[in-house]
Coordinates of N, CA, C and O in Angstrom, one line a residue:
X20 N 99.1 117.5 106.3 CA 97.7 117.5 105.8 C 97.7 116.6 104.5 O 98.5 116.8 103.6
X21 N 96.8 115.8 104.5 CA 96.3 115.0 103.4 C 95.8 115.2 102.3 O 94.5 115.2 102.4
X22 N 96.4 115.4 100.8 CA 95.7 116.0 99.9 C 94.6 115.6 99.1 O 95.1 115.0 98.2
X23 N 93.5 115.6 98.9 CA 92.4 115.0 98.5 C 92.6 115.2 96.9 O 92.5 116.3 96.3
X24 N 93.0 113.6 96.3 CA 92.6 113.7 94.5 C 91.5 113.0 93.7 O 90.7 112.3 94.4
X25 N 91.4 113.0 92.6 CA 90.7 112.2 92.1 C 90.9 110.6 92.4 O 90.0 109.8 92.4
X26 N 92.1 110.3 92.5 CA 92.8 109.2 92.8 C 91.5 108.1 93.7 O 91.1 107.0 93.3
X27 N 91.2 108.9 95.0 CA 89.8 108.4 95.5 C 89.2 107.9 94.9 O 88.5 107.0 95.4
X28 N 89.1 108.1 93.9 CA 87.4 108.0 93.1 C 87.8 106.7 92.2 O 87.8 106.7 90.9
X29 N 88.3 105.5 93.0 CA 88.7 104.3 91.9 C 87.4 104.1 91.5 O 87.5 103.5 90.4
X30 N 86.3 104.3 91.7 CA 84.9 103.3 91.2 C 84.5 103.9 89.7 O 83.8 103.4 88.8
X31 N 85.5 105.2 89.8 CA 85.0 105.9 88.4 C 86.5 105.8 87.4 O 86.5 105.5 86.2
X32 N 87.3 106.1 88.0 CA 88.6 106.2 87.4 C 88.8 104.8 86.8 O 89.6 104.6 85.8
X33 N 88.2 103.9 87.3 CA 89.0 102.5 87.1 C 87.3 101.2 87.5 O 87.2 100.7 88.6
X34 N 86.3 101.0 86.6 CA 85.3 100.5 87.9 C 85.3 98.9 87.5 O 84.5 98.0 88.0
X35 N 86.2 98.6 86.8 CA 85.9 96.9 86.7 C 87.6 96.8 87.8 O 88.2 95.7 87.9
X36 N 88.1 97.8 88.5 CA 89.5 97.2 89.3 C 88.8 96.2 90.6 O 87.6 96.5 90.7
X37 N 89.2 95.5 91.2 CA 88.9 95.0 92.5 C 88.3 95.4 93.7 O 87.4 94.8 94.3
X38 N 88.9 96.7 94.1 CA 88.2 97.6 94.9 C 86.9 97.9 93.9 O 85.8 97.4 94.0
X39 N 87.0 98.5 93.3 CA 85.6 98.9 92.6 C 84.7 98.1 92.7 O 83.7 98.5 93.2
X40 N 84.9 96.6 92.1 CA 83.9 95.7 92.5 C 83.6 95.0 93.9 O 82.8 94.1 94.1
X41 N 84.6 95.7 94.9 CA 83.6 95.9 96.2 C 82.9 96.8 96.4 O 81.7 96.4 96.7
X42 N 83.0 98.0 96.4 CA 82.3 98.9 96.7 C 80.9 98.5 95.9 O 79.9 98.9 96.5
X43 N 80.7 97.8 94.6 CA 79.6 97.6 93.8 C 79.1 96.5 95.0 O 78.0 96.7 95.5
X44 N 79.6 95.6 95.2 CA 79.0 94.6 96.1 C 79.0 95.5 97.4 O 77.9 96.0 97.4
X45 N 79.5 96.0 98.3 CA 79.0 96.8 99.3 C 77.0 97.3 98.9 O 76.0 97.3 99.6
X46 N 77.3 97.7 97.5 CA 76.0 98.5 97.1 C 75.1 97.3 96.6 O 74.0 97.7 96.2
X47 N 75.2 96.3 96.7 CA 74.1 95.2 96.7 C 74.1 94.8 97.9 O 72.8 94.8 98.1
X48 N 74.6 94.4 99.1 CA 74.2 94.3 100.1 C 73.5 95.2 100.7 O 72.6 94.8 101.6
X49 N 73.7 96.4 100.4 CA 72.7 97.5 101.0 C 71.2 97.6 100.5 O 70.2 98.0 101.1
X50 N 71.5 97.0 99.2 CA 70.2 97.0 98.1 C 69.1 95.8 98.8 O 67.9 95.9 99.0
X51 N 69.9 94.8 99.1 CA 69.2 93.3 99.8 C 69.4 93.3 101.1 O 69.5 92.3 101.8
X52 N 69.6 94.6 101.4 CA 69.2 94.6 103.4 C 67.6 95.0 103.4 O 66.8 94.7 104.3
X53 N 67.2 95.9 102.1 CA 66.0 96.4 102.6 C 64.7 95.6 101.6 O 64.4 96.2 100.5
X54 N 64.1 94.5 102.0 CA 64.0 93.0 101.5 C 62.3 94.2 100.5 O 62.0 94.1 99.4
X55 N 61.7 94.9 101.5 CA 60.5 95.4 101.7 C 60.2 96.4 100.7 O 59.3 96.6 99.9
X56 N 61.5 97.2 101.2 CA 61.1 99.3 100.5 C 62.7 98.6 100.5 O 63.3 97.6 101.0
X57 N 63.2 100.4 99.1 CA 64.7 100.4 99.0 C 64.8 101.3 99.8 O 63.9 102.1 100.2
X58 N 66.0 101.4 100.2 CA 66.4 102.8 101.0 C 66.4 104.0 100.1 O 66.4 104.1 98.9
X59 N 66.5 105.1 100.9 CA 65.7 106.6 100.5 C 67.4 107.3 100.8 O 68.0 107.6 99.8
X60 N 67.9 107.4 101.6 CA 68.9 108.0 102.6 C 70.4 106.6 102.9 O 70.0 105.5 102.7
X61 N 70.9 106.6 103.1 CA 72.6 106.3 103.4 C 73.3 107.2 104.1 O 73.6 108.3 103.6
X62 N 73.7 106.8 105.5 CA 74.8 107.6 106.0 C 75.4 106.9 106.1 O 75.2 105.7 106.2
X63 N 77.4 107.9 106.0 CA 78.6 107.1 105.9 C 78.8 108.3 107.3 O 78.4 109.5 107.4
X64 N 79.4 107.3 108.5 CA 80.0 108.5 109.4 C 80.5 107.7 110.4 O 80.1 106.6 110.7
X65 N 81.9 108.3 111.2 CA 82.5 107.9 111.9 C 83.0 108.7 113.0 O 83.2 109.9 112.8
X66 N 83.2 107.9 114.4 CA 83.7 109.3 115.3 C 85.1 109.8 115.2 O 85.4 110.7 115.9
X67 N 86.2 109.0 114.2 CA 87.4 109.2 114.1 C 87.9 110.0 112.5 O 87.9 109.6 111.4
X68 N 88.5 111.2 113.1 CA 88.9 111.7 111.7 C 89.9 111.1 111.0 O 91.0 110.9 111.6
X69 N 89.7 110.8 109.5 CA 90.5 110.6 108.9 C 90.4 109.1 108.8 O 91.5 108.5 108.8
X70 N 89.5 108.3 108.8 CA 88.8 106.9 108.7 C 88.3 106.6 107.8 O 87.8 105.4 107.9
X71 N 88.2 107.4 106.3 CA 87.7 107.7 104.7 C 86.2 107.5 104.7 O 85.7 106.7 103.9
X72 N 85.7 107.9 105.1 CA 84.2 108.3 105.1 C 84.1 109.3 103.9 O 83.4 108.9 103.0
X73 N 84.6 110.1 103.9 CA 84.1 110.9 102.5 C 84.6 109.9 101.2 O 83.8 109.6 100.4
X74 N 85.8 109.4 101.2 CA 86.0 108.6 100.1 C 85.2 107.5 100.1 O 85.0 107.1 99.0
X75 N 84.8 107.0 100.9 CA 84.0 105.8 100.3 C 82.4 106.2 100.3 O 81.6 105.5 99.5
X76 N 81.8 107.2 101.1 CA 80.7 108.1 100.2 C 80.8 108.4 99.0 O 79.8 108.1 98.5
X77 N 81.8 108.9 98.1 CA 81.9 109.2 97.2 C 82.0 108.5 96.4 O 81.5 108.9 95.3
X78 N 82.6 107.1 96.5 CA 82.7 105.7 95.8 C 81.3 105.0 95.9 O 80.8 104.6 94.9
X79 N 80.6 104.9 96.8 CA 79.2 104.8 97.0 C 78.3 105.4 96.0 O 77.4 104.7 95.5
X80 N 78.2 106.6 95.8 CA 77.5 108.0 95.3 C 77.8 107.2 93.9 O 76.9 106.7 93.2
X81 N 79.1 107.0 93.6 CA 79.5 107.0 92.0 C 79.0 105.3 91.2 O 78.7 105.2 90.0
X82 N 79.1 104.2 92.2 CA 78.4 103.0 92.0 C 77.4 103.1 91.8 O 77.0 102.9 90.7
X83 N 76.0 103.7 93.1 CA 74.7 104.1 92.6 C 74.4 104.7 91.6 O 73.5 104.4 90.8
X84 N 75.1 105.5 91.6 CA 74.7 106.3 90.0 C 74.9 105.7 88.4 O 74.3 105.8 87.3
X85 N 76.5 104.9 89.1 CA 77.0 104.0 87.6 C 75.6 102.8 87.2 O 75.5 102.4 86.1
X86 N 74.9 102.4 88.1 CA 73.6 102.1 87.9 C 72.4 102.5 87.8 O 71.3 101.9 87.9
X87 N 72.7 103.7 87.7 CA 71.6 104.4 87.1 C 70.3 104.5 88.4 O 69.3 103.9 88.4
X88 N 70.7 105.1 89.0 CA 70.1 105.3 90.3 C 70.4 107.1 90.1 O 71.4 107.6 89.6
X89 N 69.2 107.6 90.6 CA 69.7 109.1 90.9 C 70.1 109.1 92.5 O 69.7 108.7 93.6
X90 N 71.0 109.8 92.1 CA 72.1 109.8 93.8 C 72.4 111.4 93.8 O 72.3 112.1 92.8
X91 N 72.6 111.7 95.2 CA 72.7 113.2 95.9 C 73.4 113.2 96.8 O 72.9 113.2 97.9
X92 N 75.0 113.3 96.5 CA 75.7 113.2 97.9 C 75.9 114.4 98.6 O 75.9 115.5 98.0
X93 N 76.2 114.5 99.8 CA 75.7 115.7 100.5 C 77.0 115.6 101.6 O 77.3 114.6 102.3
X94 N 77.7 116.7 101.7 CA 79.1 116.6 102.7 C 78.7 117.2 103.6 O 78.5 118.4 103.6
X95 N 78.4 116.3 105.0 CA 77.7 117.1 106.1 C 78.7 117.2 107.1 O 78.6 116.7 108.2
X96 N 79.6 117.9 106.6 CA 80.8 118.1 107.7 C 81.3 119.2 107.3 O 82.2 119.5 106.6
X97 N 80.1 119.8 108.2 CA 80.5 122.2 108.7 C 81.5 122.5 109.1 O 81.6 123.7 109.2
X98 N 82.5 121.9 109.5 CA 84.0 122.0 109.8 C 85.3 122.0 108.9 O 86.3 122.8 108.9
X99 N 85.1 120.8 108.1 CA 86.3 120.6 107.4 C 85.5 119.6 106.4 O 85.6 118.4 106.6
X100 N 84.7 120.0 105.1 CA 84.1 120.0 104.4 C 85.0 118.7 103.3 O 85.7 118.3 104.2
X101 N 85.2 118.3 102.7 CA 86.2 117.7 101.5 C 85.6 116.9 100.1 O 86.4 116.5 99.2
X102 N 84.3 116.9 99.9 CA 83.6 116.0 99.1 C 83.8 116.9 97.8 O 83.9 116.5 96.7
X103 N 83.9 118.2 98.3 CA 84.2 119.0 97.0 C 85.5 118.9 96.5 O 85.7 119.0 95.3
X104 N 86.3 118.9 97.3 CA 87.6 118.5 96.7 C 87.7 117.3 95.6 O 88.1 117.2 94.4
X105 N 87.1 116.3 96.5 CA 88.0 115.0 95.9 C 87.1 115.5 94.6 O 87.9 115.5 93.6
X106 N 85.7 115.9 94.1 CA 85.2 116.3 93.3 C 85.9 117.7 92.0 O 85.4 118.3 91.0
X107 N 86.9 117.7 92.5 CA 87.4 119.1 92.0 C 86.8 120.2 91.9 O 87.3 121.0 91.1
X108 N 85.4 120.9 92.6 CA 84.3 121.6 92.4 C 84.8 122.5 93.3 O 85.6 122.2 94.2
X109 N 84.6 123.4 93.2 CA 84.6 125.0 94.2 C 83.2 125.4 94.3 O 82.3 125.6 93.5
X110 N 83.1 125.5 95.4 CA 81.9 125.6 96.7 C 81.6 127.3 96.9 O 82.6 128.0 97.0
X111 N 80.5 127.7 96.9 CA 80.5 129.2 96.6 C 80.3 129.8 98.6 O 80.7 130.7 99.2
X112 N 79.1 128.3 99.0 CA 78.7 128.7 100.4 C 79.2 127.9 101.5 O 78.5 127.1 102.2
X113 N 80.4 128.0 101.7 CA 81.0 127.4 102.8 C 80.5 127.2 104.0 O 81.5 127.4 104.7
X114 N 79.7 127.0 104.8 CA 79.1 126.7 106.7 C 78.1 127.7 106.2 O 78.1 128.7 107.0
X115 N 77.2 127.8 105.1 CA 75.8 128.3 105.2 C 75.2 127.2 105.1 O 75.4 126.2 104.4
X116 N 74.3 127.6 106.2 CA 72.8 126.3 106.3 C 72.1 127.0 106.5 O 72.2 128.0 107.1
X117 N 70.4 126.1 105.5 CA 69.3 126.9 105.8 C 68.8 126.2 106.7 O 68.8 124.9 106.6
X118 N 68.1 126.7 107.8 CA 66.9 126.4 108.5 C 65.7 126.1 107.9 O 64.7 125.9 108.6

């Protein structure tokens, strides 16, 4: 099993490193796809586990925000949850969802 650390989180730990300034350019291309309206919503998702979708949500989450964007990442995986980890946060409601 794979241990989830802060280590992930190069965009914050480290944001002028190389990777970081992709993920920043990832986040302008997404900015200048939507020529019209900005986008509201971003999904990161894959049908293969273990493909870093939470890590690079998270690196996403932390670029938008490092520009001052209000960002709301949201770990929508009722199974095997992780965004709190790499976050260090402890989660009170594990697989409760409201209707």
């Amino acid at each position: 099993m794979k241990k989830t650390s802060r280590k992930q989180l190069i965009a914050y730990k480290n944001p002028t490193s190389p990777v970081s300034e992709q993920f920043k350019t990832i986040r302008t291309s997404i900015d200048f796809s939507a020529i019209d309206s900005a986008f509201q919503t971003i999904l990161v998702t894959s049908p293969e586990v273990g493909s870093g979708k939470s890590t690079i949500a998270a690196n996403l989450a932390i670029v938008y925000a490092q520009q001052g964007k209000k960002t709301l990442l949201i770990d929508g995986d009722l199974r095997k949850p992780t965004v709190h980890k790499t976050f260090f946060k402890k989660i009170c409601f594990v697989g409760y969802l409201v209707f």
